[in-house]
Short mmCIF file of C-alpha atoms and ligand atoms in Angstrom, two decimals:
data_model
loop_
_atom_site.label_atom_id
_atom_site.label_comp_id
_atom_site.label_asym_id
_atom_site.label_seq_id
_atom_site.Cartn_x
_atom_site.Cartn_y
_atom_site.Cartn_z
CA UNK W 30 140.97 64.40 187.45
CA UNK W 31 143.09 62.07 189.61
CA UNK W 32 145.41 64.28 191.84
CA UNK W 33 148.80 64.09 194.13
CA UNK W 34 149.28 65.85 197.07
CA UNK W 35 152.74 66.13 198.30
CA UNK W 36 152.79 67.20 201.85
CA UNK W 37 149.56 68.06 203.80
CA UNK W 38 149.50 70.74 206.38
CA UNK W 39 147.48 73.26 206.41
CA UNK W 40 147.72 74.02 202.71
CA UNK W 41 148.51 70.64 201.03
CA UNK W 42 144.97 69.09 203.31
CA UNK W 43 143.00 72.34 202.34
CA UNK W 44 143.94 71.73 198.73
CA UNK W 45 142.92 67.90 199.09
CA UNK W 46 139.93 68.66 200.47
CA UNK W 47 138.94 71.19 198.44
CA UNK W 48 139.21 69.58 194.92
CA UNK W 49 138.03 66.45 196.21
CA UNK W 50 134.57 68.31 197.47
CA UNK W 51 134.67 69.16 193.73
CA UNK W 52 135.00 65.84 192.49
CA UNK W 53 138.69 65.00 191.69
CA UNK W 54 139.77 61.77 192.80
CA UNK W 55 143.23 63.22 195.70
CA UNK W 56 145.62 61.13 197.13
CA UNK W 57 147.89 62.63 200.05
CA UNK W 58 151.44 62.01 200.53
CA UNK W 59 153.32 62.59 204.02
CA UNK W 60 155.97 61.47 205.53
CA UNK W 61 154.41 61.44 209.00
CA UNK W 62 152.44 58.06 209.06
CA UNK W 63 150.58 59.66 212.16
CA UNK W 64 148.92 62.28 209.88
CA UNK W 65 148.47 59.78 206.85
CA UNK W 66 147.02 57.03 209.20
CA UNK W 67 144.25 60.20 210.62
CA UNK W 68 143.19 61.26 207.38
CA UNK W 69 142.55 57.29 206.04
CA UNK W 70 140.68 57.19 209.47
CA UNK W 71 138.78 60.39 208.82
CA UNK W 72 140.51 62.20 212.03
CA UNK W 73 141.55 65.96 210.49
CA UNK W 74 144.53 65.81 211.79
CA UNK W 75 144.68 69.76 212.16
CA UNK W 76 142.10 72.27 213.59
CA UNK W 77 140.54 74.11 210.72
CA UNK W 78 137.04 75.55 210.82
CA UNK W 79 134.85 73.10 208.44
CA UNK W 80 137.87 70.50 207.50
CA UNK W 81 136.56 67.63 209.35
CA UNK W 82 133.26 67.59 208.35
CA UNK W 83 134.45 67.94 204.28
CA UNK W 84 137.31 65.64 205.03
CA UNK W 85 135.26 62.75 206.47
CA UNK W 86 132.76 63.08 203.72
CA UNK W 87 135.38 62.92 200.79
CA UNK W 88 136.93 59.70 202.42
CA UNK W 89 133.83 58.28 203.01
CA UNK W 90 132.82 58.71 198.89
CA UNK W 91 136.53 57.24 198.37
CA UNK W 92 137.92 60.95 196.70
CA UNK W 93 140.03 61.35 198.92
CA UNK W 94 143.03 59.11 200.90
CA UNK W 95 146.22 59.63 202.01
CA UNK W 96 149.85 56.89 202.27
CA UNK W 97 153.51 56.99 202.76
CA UNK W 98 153.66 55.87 199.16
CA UNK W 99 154.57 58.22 196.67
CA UNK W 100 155.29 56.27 193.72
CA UNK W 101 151.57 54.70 193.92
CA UNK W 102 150.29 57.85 194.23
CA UNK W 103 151.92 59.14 191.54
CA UNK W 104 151.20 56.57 189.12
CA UNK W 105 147.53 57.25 188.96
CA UNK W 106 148.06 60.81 188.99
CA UNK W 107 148.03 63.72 186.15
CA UNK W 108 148.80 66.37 188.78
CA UNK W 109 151.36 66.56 191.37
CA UNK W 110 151.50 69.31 193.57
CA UNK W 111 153.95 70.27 196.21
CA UNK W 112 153.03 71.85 199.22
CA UNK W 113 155.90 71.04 201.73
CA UNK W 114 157.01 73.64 204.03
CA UNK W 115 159.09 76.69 203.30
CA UNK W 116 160.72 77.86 206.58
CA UNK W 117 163.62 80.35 207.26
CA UNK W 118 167.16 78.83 207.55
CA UNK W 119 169.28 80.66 210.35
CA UNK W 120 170.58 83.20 207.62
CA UNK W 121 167.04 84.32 206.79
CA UNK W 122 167.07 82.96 203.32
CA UNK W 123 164.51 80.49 202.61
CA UNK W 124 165.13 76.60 203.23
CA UNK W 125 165.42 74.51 199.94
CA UNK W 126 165.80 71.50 201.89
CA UNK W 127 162.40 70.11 202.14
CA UNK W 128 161.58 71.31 198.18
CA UNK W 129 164.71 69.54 197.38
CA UNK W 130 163.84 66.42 198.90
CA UNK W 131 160.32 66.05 197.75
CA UNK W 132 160.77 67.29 194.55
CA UNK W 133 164.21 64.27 194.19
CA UNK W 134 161.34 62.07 195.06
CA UNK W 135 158.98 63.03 192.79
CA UNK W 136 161.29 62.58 190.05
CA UNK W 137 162.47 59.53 191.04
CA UNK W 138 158.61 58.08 190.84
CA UNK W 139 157.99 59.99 187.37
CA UNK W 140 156.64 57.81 184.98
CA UNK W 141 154.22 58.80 182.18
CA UNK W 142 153.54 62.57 181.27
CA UNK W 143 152.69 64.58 184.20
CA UNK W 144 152.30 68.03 185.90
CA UNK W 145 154.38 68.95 188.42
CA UNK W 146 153.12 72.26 190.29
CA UNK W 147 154.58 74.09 193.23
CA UNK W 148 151.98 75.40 195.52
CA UNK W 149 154.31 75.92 198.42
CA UNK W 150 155.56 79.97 198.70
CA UNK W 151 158.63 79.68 197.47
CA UNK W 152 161.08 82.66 196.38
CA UNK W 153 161.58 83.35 192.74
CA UNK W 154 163.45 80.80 190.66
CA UNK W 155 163.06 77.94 193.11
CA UNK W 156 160.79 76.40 190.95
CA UNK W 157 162.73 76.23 187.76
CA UNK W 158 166.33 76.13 189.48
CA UNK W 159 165.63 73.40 191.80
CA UNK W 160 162.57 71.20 190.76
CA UNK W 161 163.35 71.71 187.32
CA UNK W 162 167.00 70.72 187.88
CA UNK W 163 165.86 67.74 189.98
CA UNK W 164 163.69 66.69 187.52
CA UNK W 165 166.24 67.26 184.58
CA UNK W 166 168.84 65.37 186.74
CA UNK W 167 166.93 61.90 187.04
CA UNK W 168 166.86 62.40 183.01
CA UNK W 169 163.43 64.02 182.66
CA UNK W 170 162.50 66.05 179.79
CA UNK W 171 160.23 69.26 180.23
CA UNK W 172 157.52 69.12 178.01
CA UNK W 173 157.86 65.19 177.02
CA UNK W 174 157.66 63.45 180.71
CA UNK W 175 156.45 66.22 182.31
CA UNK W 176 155.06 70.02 182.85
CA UNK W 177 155.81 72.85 185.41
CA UNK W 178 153.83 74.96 187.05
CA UNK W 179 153.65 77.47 190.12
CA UNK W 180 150.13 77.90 191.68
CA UNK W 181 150.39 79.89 194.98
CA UNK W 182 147.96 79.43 197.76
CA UNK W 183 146.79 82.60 199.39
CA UNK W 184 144.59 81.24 202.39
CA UNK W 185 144.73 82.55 206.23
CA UNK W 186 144.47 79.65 208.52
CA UNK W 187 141.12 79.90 210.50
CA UNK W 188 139.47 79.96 207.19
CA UNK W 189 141.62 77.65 205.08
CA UNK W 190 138.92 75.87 203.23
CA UNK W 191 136.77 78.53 202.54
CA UNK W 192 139.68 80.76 201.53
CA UNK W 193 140.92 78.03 199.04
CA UNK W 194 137.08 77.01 197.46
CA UNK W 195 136.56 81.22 197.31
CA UNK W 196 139.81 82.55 196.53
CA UNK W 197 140.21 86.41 195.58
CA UNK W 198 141.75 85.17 192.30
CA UNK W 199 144.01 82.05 190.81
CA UNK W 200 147.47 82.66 190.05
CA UNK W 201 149.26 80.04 187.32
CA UNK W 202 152.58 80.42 186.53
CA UNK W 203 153.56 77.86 184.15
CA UNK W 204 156.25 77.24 181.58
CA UNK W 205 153.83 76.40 178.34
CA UNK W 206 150.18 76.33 177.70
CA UNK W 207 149.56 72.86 178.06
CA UNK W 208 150.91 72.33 181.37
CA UNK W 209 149.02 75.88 182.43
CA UNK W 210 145.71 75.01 180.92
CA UNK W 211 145.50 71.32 183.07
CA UNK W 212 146.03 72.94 186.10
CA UNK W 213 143.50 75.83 185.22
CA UNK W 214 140.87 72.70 184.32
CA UNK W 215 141.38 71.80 187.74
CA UNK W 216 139.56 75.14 188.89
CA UNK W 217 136.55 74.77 186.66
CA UNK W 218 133.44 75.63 189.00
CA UNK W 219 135.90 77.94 191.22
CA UNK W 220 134.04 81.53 190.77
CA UNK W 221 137.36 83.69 190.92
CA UNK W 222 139.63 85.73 188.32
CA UNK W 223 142.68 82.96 186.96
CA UNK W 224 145.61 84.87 186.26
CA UNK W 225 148.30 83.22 183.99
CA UNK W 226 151.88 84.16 184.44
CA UNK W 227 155.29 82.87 183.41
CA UNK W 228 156.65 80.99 186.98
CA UNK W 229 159.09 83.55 188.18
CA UNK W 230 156.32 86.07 188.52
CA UNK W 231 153.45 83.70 189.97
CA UNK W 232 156.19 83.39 192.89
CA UNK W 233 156.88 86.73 193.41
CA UNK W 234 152.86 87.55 193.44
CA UNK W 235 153.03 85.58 196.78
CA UNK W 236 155.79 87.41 198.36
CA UNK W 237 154.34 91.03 197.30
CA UNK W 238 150.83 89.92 198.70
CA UNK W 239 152.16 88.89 201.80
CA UNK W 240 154.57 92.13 202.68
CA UNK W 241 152.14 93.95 201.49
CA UNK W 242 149.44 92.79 203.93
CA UNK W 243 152.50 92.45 206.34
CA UNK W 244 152.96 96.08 205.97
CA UNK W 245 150.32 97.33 205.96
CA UNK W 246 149.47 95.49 209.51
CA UNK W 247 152.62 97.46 211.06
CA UNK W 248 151.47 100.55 209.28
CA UNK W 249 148.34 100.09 211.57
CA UNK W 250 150.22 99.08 214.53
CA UNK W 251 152.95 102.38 214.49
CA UNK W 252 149.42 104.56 213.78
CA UNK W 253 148.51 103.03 217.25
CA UNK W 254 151.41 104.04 218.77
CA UNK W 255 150.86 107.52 218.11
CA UNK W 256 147.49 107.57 218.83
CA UNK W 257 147.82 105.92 222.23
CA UNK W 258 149.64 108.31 224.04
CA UNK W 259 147.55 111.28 222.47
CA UNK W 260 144.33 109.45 223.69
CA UNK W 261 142.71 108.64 220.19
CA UNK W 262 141.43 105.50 219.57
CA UNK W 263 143.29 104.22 216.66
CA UNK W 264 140.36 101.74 215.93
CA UNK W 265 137.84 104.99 215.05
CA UNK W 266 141.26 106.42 212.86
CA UNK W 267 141.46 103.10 211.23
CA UNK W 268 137.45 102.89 210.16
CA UNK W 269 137.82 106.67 208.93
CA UNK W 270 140.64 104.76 206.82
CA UNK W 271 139.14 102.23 205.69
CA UNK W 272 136.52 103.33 204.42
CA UNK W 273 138.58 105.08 201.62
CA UNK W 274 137.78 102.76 199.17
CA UNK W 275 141.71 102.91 197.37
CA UNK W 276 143.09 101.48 201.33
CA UNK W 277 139.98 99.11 202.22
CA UNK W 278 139.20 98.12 206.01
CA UNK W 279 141.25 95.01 205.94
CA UNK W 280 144.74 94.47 207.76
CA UNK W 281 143.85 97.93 209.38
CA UNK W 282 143.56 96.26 213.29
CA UNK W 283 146.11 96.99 215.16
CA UNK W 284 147.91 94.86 217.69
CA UNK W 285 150.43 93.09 219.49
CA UNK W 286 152.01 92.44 215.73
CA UNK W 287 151.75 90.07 213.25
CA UNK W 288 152.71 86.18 213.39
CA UNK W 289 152.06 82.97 211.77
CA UNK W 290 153.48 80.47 209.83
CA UNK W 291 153.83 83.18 206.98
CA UNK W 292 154.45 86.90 207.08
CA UNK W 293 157.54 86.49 209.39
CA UNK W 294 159.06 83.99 207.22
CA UNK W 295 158.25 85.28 204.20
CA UNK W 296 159.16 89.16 204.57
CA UNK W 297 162.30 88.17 205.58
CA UNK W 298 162.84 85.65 202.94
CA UNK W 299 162.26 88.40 200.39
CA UNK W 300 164.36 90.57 202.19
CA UNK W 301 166.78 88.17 201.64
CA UNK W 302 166.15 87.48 197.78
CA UNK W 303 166.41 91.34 197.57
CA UNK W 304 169.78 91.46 198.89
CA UNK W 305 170.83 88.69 196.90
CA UNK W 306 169.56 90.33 193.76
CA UNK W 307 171.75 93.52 194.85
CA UNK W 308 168.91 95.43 196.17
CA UNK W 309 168.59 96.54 199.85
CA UNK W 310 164.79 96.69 200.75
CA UNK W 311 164.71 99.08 203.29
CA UNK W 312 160.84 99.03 204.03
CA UNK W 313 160.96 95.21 204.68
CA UNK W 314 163.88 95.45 207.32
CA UNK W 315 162.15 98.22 209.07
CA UNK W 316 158.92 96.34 209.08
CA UNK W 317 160.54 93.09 210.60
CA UNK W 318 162.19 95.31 213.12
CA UNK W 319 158.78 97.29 213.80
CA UNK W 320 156.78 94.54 214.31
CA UNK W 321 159.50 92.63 216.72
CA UNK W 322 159.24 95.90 219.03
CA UNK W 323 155.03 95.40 218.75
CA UNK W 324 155.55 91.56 219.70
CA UNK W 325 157.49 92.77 223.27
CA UNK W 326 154.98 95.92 223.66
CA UNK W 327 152.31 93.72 225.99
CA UNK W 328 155.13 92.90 228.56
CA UNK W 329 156.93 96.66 228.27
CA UNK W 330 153.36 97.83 229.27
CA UNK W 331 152.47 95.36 232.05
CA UNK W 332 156.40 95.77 233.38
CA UNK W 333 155.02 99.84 233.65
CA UNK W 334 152.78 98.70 236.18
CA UNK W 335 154.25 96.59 238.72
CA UNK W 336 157.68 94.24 239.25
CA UNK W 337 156.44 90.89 237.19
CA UNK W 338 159.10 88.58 239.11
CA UNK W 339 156.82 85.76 241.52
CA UNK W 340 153.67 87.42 239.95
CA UNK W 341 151.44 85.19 238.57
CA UNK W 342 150.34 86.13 235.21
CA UNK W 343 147.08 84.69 233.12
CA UNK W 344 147.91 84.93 229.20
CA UNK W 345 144.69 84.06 226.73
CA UNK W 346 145.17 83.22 223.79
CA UNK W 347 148.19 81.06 222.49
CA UNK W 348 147.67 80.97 218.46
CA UNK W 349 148.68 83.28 216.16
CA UNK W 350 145.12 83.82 215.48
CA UNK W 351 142.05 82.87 216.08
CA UNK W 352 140.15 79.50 214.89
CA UNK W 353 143.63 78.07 214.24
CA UNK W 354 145.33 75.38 216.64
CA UNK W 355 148.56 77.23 215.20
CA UNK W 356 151.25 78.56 217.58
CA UNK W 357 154.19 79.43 215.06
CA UNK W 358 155.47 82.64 215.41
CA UNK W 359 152.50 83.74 217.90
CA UNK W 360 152.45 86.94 219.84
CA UNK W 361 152.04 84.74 222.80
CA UNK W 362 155.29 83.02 222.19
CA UNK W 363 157.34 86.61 222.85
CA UNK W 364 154.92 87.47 225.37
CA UNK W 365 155.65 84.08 227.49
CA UNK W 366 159.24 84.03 227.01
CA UNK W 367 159.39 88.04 228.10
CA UNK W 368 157.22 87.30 231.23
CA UNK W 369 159.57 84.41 232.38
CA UNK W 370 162.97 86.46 231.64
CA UNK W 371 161.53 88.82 234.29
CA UNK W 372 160.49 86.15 236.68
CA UNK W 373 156.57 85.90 236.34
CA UNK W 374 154.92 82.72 236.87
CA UNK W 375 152.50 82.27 233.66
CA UNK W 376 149.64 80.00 233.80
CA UNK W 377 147.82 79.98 230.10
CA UNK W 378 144.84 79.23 228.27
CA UNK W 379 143.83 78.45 224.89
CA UNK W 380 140.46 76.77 223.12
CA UNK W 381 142.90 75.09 220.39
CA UNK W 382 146.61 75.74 220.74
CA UNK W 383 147.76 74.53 223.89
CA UNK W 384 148.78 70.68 222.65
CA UNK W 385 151.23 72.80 220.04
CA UNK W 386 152.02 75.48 222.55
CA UNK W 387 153.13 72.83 224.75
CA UNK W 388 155.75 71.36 222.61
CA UNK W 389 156.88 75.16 222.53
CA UNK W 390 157.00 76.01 226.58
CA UNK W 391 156.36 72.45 228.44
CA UNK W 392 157.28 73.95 231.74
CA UNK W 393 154.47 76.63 232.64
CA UNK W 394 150.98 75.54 233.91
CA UNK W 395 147.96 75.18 231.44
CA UNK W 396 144.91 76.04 232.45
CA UNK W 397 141.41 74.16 231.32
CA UNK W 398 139.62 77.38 231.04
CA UNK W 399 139.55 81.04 231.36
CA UNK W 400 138.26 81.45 234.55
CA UNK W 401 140.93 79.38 235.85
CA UNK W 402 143.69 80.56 234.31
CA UNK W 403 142.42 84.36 235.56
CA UNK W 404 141.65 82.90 239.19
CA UNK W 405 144.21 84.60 241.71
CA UNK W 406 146.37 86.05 238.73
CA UNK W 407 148.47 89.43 239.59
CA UNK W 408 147.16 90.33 235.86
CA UNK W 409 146.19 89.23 232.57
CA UNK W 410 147.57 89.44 228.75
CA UNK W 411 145.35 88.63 225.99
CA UNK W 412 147.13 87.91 222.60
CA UNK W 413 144.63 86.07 220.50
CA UNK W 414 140.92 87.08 219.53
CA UNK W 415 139.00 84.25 220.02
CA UNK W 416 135.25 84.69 219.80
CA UNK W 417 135.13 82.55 223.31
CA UNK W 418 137.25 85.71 224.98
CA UNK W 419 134.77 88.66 223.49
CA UNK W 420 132.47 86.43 225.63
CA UNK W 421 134.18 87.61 228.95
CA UNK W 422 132.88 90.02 231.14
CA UNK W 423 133.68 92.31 234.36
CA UNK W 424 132.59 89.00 236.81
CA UNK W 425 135.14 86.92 234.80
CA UNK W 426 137.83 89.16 236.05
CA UNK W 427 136.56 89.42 239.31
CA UNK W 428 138.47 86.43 240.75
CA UNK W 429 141.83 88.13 239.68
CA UNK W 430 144.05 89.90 242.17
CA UNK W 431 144.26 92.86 240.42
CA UNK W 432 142.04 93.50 238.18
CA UNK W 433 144.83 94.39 235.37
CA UNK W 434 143.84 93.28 231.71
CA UNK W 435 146.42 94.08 228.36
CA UNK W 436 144.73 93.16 225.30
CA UNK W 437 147.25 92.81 222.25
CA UNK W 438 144.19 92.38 219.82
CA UNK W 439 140.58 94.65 220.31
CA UNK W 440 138.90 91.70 222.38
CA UNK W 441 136.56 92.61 224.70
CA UNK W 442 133.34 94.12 225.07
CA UNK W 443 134.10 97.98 226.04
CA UNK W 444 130.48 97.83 227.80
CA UNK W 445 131.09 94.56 230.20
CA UNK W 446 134.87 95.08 230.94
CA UNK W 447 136.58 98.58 231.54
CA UNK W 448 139.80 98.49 233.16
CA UNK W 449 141.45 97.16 230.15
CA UNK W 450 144.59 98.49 228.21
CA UNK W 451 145.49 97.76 225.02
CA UNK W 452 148.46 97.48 223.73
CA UNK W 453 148.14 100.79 221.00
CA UNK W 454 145.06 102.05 222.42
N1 NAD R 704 149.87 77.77 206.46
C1 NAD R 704 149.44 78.77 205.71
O1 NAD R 704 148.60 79.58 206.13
C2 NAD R 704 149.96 78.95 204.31
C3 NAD R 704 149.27 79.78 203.42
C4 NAD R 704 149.75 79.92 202.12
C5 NAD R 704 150.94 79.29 201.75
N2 NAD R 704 151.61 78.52 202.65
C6 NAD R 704 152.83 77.85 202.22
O2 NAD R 704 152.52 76.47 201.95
C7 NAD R 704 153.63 75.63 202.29
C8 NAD R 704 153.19 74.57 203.28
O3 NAD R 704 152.78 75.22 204.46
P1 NAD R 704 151.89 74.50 205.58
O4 NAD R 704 151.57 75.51 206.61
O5 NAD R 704 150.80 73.72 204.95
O6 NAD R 704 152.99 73.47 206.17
P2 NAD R 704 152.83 72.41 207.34
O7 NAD R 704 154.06 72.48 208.14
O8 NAD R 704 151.50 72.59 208.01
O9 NAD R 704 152.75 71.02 206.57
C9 NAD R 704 153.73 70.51 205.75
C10 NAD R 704 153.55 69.01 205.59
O10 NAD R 704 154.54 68.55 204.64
C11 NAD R 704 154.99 67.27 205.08
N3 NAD R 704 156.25 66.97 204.39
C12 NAD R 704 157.47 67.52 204.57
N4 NAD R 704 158.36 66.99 203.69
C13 NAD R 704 157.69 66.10 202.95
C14 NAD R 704 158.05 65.22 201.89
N5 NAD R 704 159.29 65.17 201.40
N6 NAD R 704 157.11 64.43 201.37
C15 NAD R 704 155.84 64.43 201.84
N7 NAD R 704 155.44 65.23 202.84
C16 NAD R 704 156.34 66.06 203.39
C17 NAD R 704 155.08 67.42 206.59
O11 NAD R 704 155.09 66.17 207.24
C18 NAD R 704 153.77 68.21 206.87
O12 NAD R 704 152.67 67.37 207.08
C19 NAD R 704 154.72 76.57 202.81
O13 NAD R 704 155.54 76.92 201.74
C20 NAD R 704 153.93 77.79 203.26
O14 NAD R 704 154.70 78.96 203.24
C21 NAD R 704 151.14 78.32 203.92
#
């Protein structure tokens, strides 16, 4: 099937690359000729475990390009999906503006009978009361010049591509069958449960799965808290857990807090939607507040131990997780900002992230490895788990001047480095 892809980050590229490894012909849209000028080149233009390799190949067998041109890349098209970004506005609600633009585009370039399908996470009746309206407005008919459809994406970055070619399960929400059943033809050869829905509902699935797993995070992190002062490991509590087969061991590690470039956002858009709806959703607020205490916990712990201003401090780890080149939202982001409000001098270090983190904090020094960045340093914070930071041992830590380590996720190998504290345990 010939396929548009409106916007591509880390969803809309996953989603390109994906269907064109199974054999639809995609054709990217962005306004950022940068990123549509790396993908025609076969650059990924974002760090994704396994994207370059798939993207390069697709380009290479002509399935998969990328322009500025959306009315070309429409006209060959029978699906258009949108995958623009979602953000907060500074009420908390979620931002219509860049769903309002590109869906105004789209219908601007609508010619000939096509799906239109929303696979950006966007709060309930977005899709049908503003790219329905849009559509409607430029004197498009549903059903005649085109169909509707909601298909939320459920992939953590770090494993984008093999989250989106093994999903859990497919979620359509769509307004009638024939619109619903092209975009389910799309997924034949996916091995995962489709579920159908009406749209409203596929867009609240999104929001549930992602306070849920939000939620169930801080759940983790507050068990932590207990535990740390009483001297239990909250890691052994959490596999005891887990292991309950109606809880499951996943979202169970706790931590410096959750991040990214969707639980914040989203939690608080639903909280939002909730209130609008006349609702007040208690557990959301007091997870948002919970996990913005976790996020400052790494600096209220190293503060315990010794006056931070002229103090040079190392901090590893600058995405919001590991494998991603991602910095929105991270825990280092709090942690940075909190060590320079009390007058540290931070030197950081990243495999990935430090370009992005950067743009974020150009004004504190970037170290080109570990080693360096824990040479000479008063002490050390580590907020992301990359596999290159299990690596480190006692002798790493050696060069430091005191040999103070906080670890915001479970990094390091108990046997090689003990004076370690983490941040619940
Ligand atoms: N990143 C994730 O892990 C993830 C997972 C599931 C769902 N989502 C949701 O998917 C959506 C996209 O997220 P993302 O992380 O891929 O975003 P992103 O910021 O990585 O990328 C968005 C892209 O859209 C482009 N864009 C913006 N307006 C455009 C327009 N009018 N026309 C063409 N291109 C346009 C931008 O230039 C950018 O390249 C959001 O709603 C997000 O909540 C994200």
């Amino acid at each position: 099937m010939d396929v548009c892809i409106v916007g591509t980050g880390y969803v809309g590229l996953s989603t390109a690359v994906g269907f064109a490894g199974h054999g639809h012909r995609v054709t990217c849209v962005d306004i950022d000729p940068r990123r549509v000028n790396d993908i025609n080149s076969g650059r990924c233009p974002i760090f994704e475990p396994g994207m370059d390799g798939s993207m390069k190949s697709s380009v290479g067998k002509n399935l998969l390009k990328a322009t500025l041109d959306l009315k070309a890349a429409m006209a060959s098209s029978e699906a258009v999906f949108i995958s623009v970004p979602t953000p907060c506005d500074d009420d908390g609600r979620m931002d219509t503006k860049f769903i309002d633009k590109a869906s105004k585009d789209i219908a601007g370039n609508l010619s000939g009978y096509k799906v239109i399908i929303v696979k950006s996470t966007v709060v309930p009746g977005t899709t049908e009361n503003i790219v329905k309206k849009n559509l409607e407005a430029a004197g498009k008919e549903l059903g005649t010049d085109f169909g509707l459809c909601m298909n939320p994406e459920f992939l953590r970055e770090g494993h984008a591509l093999e989250d989106f070619l093994r999903p859990d399960r497919i979620v359509i929400g769509s307004t009638d069958k024939k619109a619903g059943d092209l975009v389910q033809k799309l997924y034949d050869g996916f091995n995962a449960p489709v579920l159908r829905t009406d749209i409203k509902t596929a867009e609240m699935i999104k929001y549930a799965s992602n306070g849920f797993l939000a939620t169930k995070i801080t759940f983790a992190n507050e068990i932590g808290n207990i535990c740390k002062p009483l001297g239990i490991d909250v890691y052994k509590v959490m596999e005891g857990v887990g292991l309950d087969s109606r809880i499951g061991p996943k979202f169970l590690r706790a931590g410096c807090g959750f991040g990214g470039s969707c639980f914040p956002k989203d939690v608080q858009a639903l909280l939002s939607k909730g209130r609008e709806a006349g609702y007040e959703p208690k557990l959301l607020e007091t997870v948002l507040e919970t996990n913005a205490k976790q996020r400052k916990l790494m600096v209220h712990h190293l503060k315990s131990k010794m006056d931070l201003k002229g103090k040079r401090i190392a901090v590893l780890g600058l995405a919001f997780n590991p494998d991603t080149d991602d910095v929105r939202e991270s825990a280092a982001i709090d942690t940075v900002q909190g060590l320079l409000e009390h007058g540290a001098n931070v030197i950081v270090y990243d495999p990935k992230a430090m370009e992005n983190f950067r743009k974020v904090f150009p004004g504190i020094k970037y170290a080109s490895s570990s080693r360096e960045a824990l040479n000479g340093a008063d002490a050390c914070v580590i907020a992301t788990d990359w596999e290159e930071f299990k690596r480190l041992e006692a002798k790493d830590f050696k060069e430091m001047k005191n040999s103070i380590v906080i670890e915001g996720r479970r990094t390091l190998d108990r046997n090689k480095v003990k004076s370690f504290e983490g941040v619940c345990w």
